PDB file of C-alpha atoms in Angstrom:
ATOM      1  CA  MET A   1      10.566-102.682  86.023  1.00 47.00           C
ATOM      2  CA  LYS A   2      11.218-103.087  89.741  1.00 50.00           C
ATOM      3  CA  VAL A   3      14.909-103.535  89.062  1.00 50.00           C
ATOM      4  CA  LEU A   4      14.955-100.320  87.033  1.00 46.00           C
ATOM      5  CA  HIS A   5      13.463 -98.327  89.878  1.00 48.00           C
ATOM      6  CA  LEU A   6      15.755 -99.941  92.410  1.00 51.00           C
ATOM      7  CA  PHE A   7      18.692 -98.476  90.527  1.00 51.00           C
ATOM      8  CA  LEU A   8      17.411 -94.936  91.148  1.00 49.00           C
ATOM      9  CA  ALA A   9      20.319 -94.259  93.476  1.00 47.00           C
ATOM     10  CA  VAL A  10      23.028 -95.861  91.384  1.00 51.00           C
ATOM     11  CA  PHE A  11      24.500 -92.568  90.267  1.00 51.00           C
ATOM     12  CA  LEU A  12      24.051 -90.709  93.528  1.00 50.00           C
ATOM     13  CA  VAL A  13      27.503 -91.946  94.482  1.00 44.00           C
ATOM     14  CA  ALA A  14      30.659 -91.469  92.438  1.00 42.00           C
ATOM     15  CA  ALA A  15      34.055 -89.943  92.931  1.00 38.00           C
ATOM     16  CA  VAL A  16      34.902 -86.277  92.469  1.00 38.00           C
ATOM     17  CA  PRO A  17      38.250 -84.510  92.408  1.00 40.00           C
ATOM     18  CA  SER A  18      39.785 -84.015  95.842  1.00 39.00           C
ATOM     19  CA  PHE A  19      42.690 -81.986  97.154  1.00 39.00           C
ATOM     20  CA  THR A  20      43.671 -85.020  99.232  1.00 43.00           C
ATOM     21  CA  PRO A  21      45.867 -87.413  97.227  1.00 48.00           C
ATOM     22  CA  ALA A  22      43.660 -90.312  96.125  1.00 46.00           C
ATOM     23  CA  SER A  23      46.361 -92.781  97.119  1.00 53.00           C
ATOM     24  CA  GLU A  24      45.842 -91.710 100.759  1.00 64.00           C
ATOM     25  CA  ILE A  25      42.077 -92.226 100.911  1.00 81.00           C
ATOM     26  CA  GLY A  26      39.923 -95.325 100.576  1.00 91.00           C
ATOM     27  CA  PRO A  27      36.960 -96.119  98.355  1.00 92.00           C
ATOM     28  CA  THR A  28      34.330 -94.814 100.764  1.00 92.00           C
ATOM     29  CA  GLU A  29      36.048 -91.458 101.069  1.00 91.00           C
ATOM     30  CA  GLN A  30      36.152 -91.179  97.284  1.00 88.00           C
ATOM     31  CA  LEU A  31      32.460 -92.025  96.984  1.00 85.00           C
ATOM     32  CA  ARG A  32      30.976 -90.049  99.814  1.00 82.00           C
ATOM     33  CA  PRO A  33      31.541 -86.435  98.636  1.00 77.00           C
ATOM     34  CA  THR A  34      29.571 -86.878  95.419  1.00 71.00           C
ATOM     35  CA  ILE A  35      26.276 -87.414  97.193  1.00 68.00           C
ATOM     36  CA  ASP A  36      26.316 -83.733  98.134  1.00 74.00           C
ATOM     37  CA  LYS A  37      27.453 -82.674  94.649  1.00 84.00           C
ATOM     38  CA  VAL A  38      24.803 -84.636  92.750  1.00 80.00           C
ATOM     39  CA  ILE A  39      22.049 -83.631  95.159  1.00 80.00           C
ATOM     40  CA  GLU A  40      23.169 -80.046  94.798  1.00 86.00           C
ATOM     41  CA  ILE A  41      22.639 -80.335  91.052  1.00 91.00           C
ATOM     42  CA  LEU A  42      19.277 -82.080  91.436  1.00 87.00           C
ATOM     43  CA  VAL A  43      17.860 -79.484  93.824  1.00 83.00           C
ATOM     44  CA  ASP A  44      19.235 -76.440  91.998  1.00 89.00           C
ATOM     45  CA  ASP A  45      16.166 -74.478  90.925  1.00 89.00           C
ATOM     46  CA  SER A  46      18.062 -72.936  88.007  1.00 94.00           C
ATOM     47  CA  LEU A  47      18.626 -76.436  86.587  1.00 91.00           C
ATOM     48  CA  LYS A  48      15.080 -77.771  86.970  1.00 89.00           C
ATOM     49  CA  GLY A  49      12.585 -78.228  84.135  1.00 88.00           C
ATOM     50  CA  LYS A  50      12.740 -79.706  80.666  1.00 87.00           C
ATOM     51  CA  GLU A  51      14.311 -76.552  79.276  1.00 92.00           C
ATOM     52  CA  ASN A  52      17.376 -77.194  81.479  1.00 92.00           C
ATOM     53  CA  LYS A  53      17.536 -80.940  80.954  1.00 89.00           C
ATOM     54  CA  GLU A  54      20.657 -80.905  78.748  1.00 90.00           C
ATOM     55  CA  GLU A  55      22.652 -78.723  81.159  1.00 94.00           C
ATOM     56  CA  ARG A  56      21.460 -80.702  84.182  1.00 92.00           C
ATOM     57  CA  ARG A  57      22.356 -84.038  82.620  1.00 91.00           C
ATOM     58  CA  SER A  58      25.706 -82.688  81.498  1.00 93.00           C
ATOM     59  CA  ARG A  59      26.642 -81.582  84.993  1.00 93.00           C
ATOM     60  CA  ILE A  60      25.585 -84.875  86.542  1.00 91.00           C
ATOM     61  CA  MET A  61      27.586 -86.850  83.985  1.00 92.00           C
ATOM     62  CA  GLU A  62      30.652 -84.694  84.642  1.00 93.00           C
ATOM     63  CA  VAL A  63      30.507 -85.971  88.219  1.00 91.00           C
ATOM     64  CA  VAL A  64      29.588 -89.562  87.418  1.00 88.00           C
ATOM     65  CA  THR A  65      32.188 -90.177  84.696  1.00 88.00           C
ATOM     66  CA  ILE A  66      35.004 -89.375  87.138  1.00 85.00           C
ATOM     67  CA  GLY A  67      34.078 -92.138  89.525  1.00 86.00           C
ATOM     68  CA  PHE A  68      32.581 -94.816  87.266  1.00 90.00           C
ATOM     69  CA  ASP A  69      34.732 -96.927  84.965  1.00 94.00           C
ATOM     70  CA  PHE A  70      32.397 -97.128  81.983  1.00 96.00           C
ATOM     71  CA  ARG A  71      34.982 -98.893  79.868  1.00 98.00           C
ATOM     72  CA  GLU A  72      35.314-101.698  82.384  1.00 97.00           C
ATOM     73  CA  MET A  73      31.535-101.892  82.656  1.00 97.00           C
ATOM     74  CA  SER A  74      31.253-102.101  78.878  1.00 98.00           C
ATOM     75  CA  ARG A  75      33.931-104.797  78.696  1.00 98.00           C
ATOM     76  CA  ARG A  76      32.196-106.905  81.289  1.00 97.00           C
ATOM     77  CA  VAL A  77      28.706-106.684  79.791  1.00 97.00           C
ATOM     78  CA  LEU A  78      30.050-107.859  76.414  1.00 97.00           C
ATOM     79  CA  GLY A  79      31.929-110.815  77.895  1.00 95.00           C
ATOM     80  CA  ALA A  80      34.017-112.772  75.388  1.00 95.00           C
ATOM     81  CA  THR A  81      32.678-110.678  72.494  1.00 97.00           C
ATOM     82  CA  TRP A  82      34.788-107.766  73.738  1.00 98.00           C
ATOM     83  CA  HIS A  83      37.923-109.601  72.631  1.00 97.00           C
ATOM     84  CA  ASP A  84      36.497-110.378  69.199  1.00 97.00           C
ATOM     85  CA  ILE A  85      35.968-106.755  68.147  1.00 98.00           C
ATOM     86  CA  SER A  86      38.457-104.091  67.082  1.00 98.00           C
ATOM     87  CA  ALA A  87      39.763-101.291  69.285  1.00 98.00           C
ATOM     88  CA  ASP A  88      37.640 -98.788  67.350  1.00 98.00           C
ATOM     89  CA  GLN A  89      34.548-100.922  67.877  1.00 98.00           C
ATOM     90  CA  GLN A  90      35.349-101.184  71.576  1.00 98.00           C
ATOM     91  CA  ASP A  91      35.631 -97.401  71.856  1.00 98.00           C
ATOM     92  CA  TYR A  92      32.365 -96.853  70.049  1.00 98.00           C
ATOM     93  CA  PHE A  93      30.582 -99.467  72.144  1.00 98.00           C
ATOM     94  CA  VAL A  94      31.802 -97.730  75.342  1.00 98.00           C
ATOM     95  CA  THR A  95      30.360 -94.460  74.022  1.00 98.00           C
ATOM     96  CA  GLN A  96      26.982 -96.027  73.263  1.00 98.00           C
ATOM     97  CA  MET A  97      26.834 -98.058  76.477  1.00 97.00           C
ATOM     98  CA  THR A  98      27.672 -94.968  78.559  1.00 96.00           C
ATOM     99  CA  LYS A  99      24.909 -93.038  76.759  1.00 95.00           C
ATOM    100  CA  LEU A 100      22.440 -95.870  77.416  1.00 95.00           C
ATOM    101  CA  LEU A 101      23.205 -95.859  81.125  1.00 92.00           C
ATOM    102  CA  GLU A 102      22.883 -92.076  81.177  1.00 90.00           C
ATOM    103  CA  ASN A 103      19.519 -92.190  79.413  1.00 89.00           C
ATOM    104  CA  VAL A 104      18.097 -94.950  81.598  1.00 86.00           C
ATOM    105  CA  TYR A 105      19.423 -94.131  85.045  1.00 84.00           C
ATOM    106  CA  ILE A 106      20.120 -90.395  85.085  1.00 81.00           C
ATOM    107  CA  GLY A 107      16.539 -89.894  83.959  1.00 76.00           C
ATOM    108  CA  LYS A 108      15.389 -91.829  86.993  1.00 76.00           C
ATOM    109  CA  LEU A 109      17.674 -89.838  89.273  1.00 77.00           C
ATOM    110  CA  GLU A 110      15.786 -86.721  88.338  1.00 77.00           C
ATOM    111  CA  THR A 111      12.876 -87.993  90.430  1.00 76.00           C
ATOM    112  CA  TYR A 112      15.048 -87.570  93.546  1.00 76.00           C
ATOM    113  CA  SER A 113      12.963 -86.353  96.499  1.00 74.00           C
ATOM    114  CA  GLY A 114      15.383 -86.048  99.382  1.00 76.00           C
ATOM    115  CA  GLN A 115      16.120 -89.677 100.272  1.00 79.00           C
ATOM    116  CA  ALA A 116      18.913 -90.120 102.793  1.00 81.00           C
ATOM    117  CA  VAL A 117      22.020 -92.112 101.837  1.00 83.00           C
ATOM    118  CA  ASP A 118      24.076 -93.660 104.638  1.00 90.00           C
ATOM    119  CA  PHE A 119      27.443 -95.400 104.272  1.00 92.00           C
ATOM    120  CA  VAL A 120      27.417 -98.482 106.483  1.00 94.00           C
ATOM    121  CA  ALA A 121      30.293-100.764 105.423  1.00 95.00           C
ATOM    122  CA  GLU A 122      33.460-101.032 103.407  1.00 96.00           C
ATOM    123  CA  ARG A 123      35.335-104.188 102.450  1.00 97.00           C
ATOM    124  CA  VAL A 124      38.681-104.022 100.672  1.00 96.00           C
ATOM    125  CA  LYS A 125      40.664-106.958  99.288  1.00 96.00           C
ATOM    126  CA  GLY A 126      43.695-106.021  97.267  1.00 94.00           C
ATOM    127  CA  LYS A 127      42.580-103.864  94.358  1.00 95.00           C
ATOM    128  CA  ARG A 128      38.902-104.737  94.798  1.00 96.00           C
ATOM    129  CA  ALA A 129      36.427-103.154  97.185  1.00 97.00           C
ATOM    130  CA  GLN A 130      32.755-103.159  98.082  1.00 97.00           C
ATOM    131  CA  VAL A 131      31.141-100.111  99.638  1.00 94.00           C
ATOM    132  CA  THR A 132      27.684-100.590 101.091  1.00 95.00           C
ATOM    133  CA  THR A 133      25.164 -97.820 101.467  1.00 91.00           C
ATOM    134  CA  ILE A 134      21.612 -97.778 102.789  1.00 90.00           C
ATOM    135  CA  VAL A 135      19.072 -95.714 100.878  1.00 84.00           C
ATOM    136  CA  GLU A 136      15.514 -95.057 101.945  1.00 83.00           C
ATOM    137  CA  HIS A 137      13.247 -96.391  99.185  1.00 75.00           C
ATOM    138  CA  GLN A 138       9.483 -96.439  99.450  1.00 78.00           C
ATOM    139  CA  GLY A 139       9.606 -96.473 103.240  1.00 81.00           C
ATOM    140  CA  GLN A 140      12.216 -99.237 103.419  1.00 85.00           C
ATOM    141  CA  ASN A 141      15.969 -99.302 103.897  1.00 89.00           C
ATOM    142  CA  LEU A 142      17.515-100.516 100.653  1.00 88.00           C
ATOM    143  CA  PRO A 143      21.135-101.774 100.711  1.00 92.00           C
ATOM    144  CA  ILE A 144      23.174-100.825  97.669  1.00 90.00           C
ATOM    145  CA  HIS A 145      26.621-102.359  97.133  1.00 94.00           C
ATOM    146  CA  TYR A 146      29.107-100.479  94.960  1.00 93.00           C
ATOM    147  CA  ILE A 147      31.728-102.814  93.503  1.00 96.00           C
ATOM    148  CA  MET A 148      34.976-101.011  92.846  1.00 95.00           C
ATOM    149  CA  GLN A 149      38.490-101.604  91.642  1.00 95.00           C
ATOM    150  CA  ARG A 150      41.633 -99.548  92.048  1.00 95.00           C
ATOM    151  CA  GLU A 151      43.087 -98.113  88.862  1.00 90.00           C
ATOM    152  CA  GLN A 152      46.389 -96.377  89.490  1.00 87.00           C
ATOM    153  CA  ASP A 153      45.565 -93.971  92.342  1.00 86.00           C
ATOM    154  CA  ARG A 154      41.764 -94.016  92.147  1.00 90.00           C
ATOM    155  CA  TRP A 155      38.940 -96.307  93.190  1.00 92.00           C
ATOM    156  CA  LEU A 156      36.379 -96.670  90.379  1.00 92.00           C
ATOM    157  CA  VAL A 157      32.925 -98.205  90.382  1.00 92.00           C
ATOM    158  CA  TYR A 158      32.354-100.923  87.774  1.00 95.00           C
ATOM    159  CA  ASP A 159      29.236-102.604  89.126  1.00 95.00           C
ATOM    160  CA  ILE A 160      26.326-101.984  91.484  1.00 92.00           C
ATOM    161  CA  ASN A 161      24.395-104.697  93.293  1.00 93.00           C
ATOM    162  CA  ILE A 162      20.924-104.041  94.716  1.00 88.00           C
ATOM    163  CA  GLU A 163      19.000-106.781  96.482  1.00 84.00           C
ATOM    164  CA  GLY A 164      21.181-109.396  94.835  1.00 88.00           C
ATOM    165  CA  VAL A 165      20.725-107.897  91.365  1.00 92.00           C
ATOM    166  CA  SER A 166      23.927-106.881  89.597  1.00 94.00           C
ATOM    167  CA  LEU A 167      23.700-104.040  87.079  1.00 93.00           C
ATOM    168  CA  ILE A 168      26.430-105.572  84.991  1.00 95.00           C
ATOM    169  CA  ARG A 169      25.071-109.110  85.107  1.00 95.00           C
ATOM    170  CA  ASN A 170      21.601-107.828  84.225  1.00 95.00           C
ATOM    171  CA  TYR A 171      22.918-106.248  80.997  1.00 97.00           C
ATOM    172  CA  MET A 172      25.286-109.155  80.359  1.00 97.00           C
ATOM    173  CA  GLU A 173      22.406-111.615  80.307  1.00 97.00           C
ATOM    174  CA  GLN A 174      20.330-109.366  78.054  1.00 96.00           C
ATOM    175  CA  PHE A 175      23.184-108.909  75.602  1.00 97.00           C
ATOM    176  CA  ARG A 176      24.157-112.563  75.680  1.00 96.00           C
ATOM    177  CA  SER A 177      20.612-113.447  74.658  1.00 96.00           C
ATOM    178  CA  ILE A 178      20.704-110.953  71.816  1.00 96.00           C
ATOM    179  CA  LEU A 179      24.135-112.138  70.661  1.00 96.00           C
ATOM    180  CA  ARG A 180      22.857-115.674  70.315  1.00 95.00           C
ATOM    181  CA  GLN A 181      20.729-114.420  67.409  1.00 95.00           C
ATOM    182  CA  GLU A 182      22.528-111.273  66.276  1.00 94.00           C
ATOM    183  CA  SER A 183      26.046-110.234  65.421  1.00 96.00           C
ATOM    184  CA  PHE A 184      27.863-107.590  67.446  1.00 97.00           C
ATOM    185  CA  GLU A 185      26.740-105.075  64.832  1.00 97.00           C
ATOM    186  CA  GLY A 186      23.156-106.202  65.455  1.00 97.00           C
ATOM    187  CA  LEU A 187      23.493-105.631  69.180  1.00 98.00           C
ATOM    188  CA  LEU A 188      25.071-102.252  68.575  1.00 98.00           C
ATOM    189  CA  LYS A 189      22.223-101.240  66.300  1.00 97.00           C
ATOM    190  CA  ILE A 190      19.689-102.115  69.040  1.00 97.00           C
ATOM    191  CA  ILE A 191      21.567 -99.949  71.530  1.00 98.00           C
ATOM    192  CA  GLU A 192      21.872 -97.090  69.045  1.00 98.00           C
ATOM    193  CA  GLU A 193      18.140 -97.211  68.314  1.00 97.00           C
ATOM    194  CA  LYS A 194      17.340 -97.242  72.019  1.00 95.00           C
ATOM    195  CA  ASN A 195      19.523 -94.197  72.574  1.00 95.00           C
ATOM    196  CA  GLN A 196      17.886 -92.469  69.620  1.00 95.00           C
ATOM    197  CA  SER A 197      14.449 -93.174  71.083  1.00 94.00           C
ATOM    198  CA  PHE A 198      15.470 -91.263  74.200  1.00 90.00           C
ATOM    199  CA  ALA A 199      16.721 -88.387  72.051  1.00 86.00           C
ATOM    200  CA  ASP A 200      13.431 -88.303  70.137  1.00 83.00           C
ATOM    201  CA  ASN A 201      11.242 -88.275  73.215  1.00 79.00           C
ATOM    202  CA  ASP A 202      11.320 -86.260  76.424  1.00 61.00           C
ATOM    203  CA  GLU A 203      10.286 -89.377  78.322  1.00 55.00           C
ATOM    204  CA  PRO A 204      11.115 -92.980  77.310  1.00 43.00           C
ATOM    205  CA  ALA A 205       8.289 -95.252  76.294  1.00 36.00           C
TER     206      ALA A 205
END
């Protein structure tokens, strides 16, 4: 449960369209602007409340999906199983995995209460990069590392590491355990049912 809450700020940072060619700016510059955009959505009075949940989530996901490579995240969490399934199954898994991440983490983002986010470091090696931010969390400074890769002219996030806990590895280990006992279809059914449980309830159990 602690890990879940630590990922509160995961989606506070993503890339948004810029008038500056992406090839001329680095990963930090592509991440930084979205903090203001997402916070703007979260603090917008016209988008608050359960009655505006769908619109609020939609706007946040419009921002997040530009800067996060959900297909790469999905590929990595499945490991070798990714190569054993068809292209159609891959596409459907990406859709369900993206929805799961939205349900789990965007819901937590909606508890945002004005925490500051500071960019403190950037490390680039070839087409890989790590951008480190510090987020105030329960009175402490929490380092969050965004792991990115360059795709064409954009830097995209494919993993987040908080206090040594990798988002991707966390799901990879869960799914690996399930796949030892279930087929891919069995894993997919579990994810579908989890997503449906979010749809059936305003708050997850």
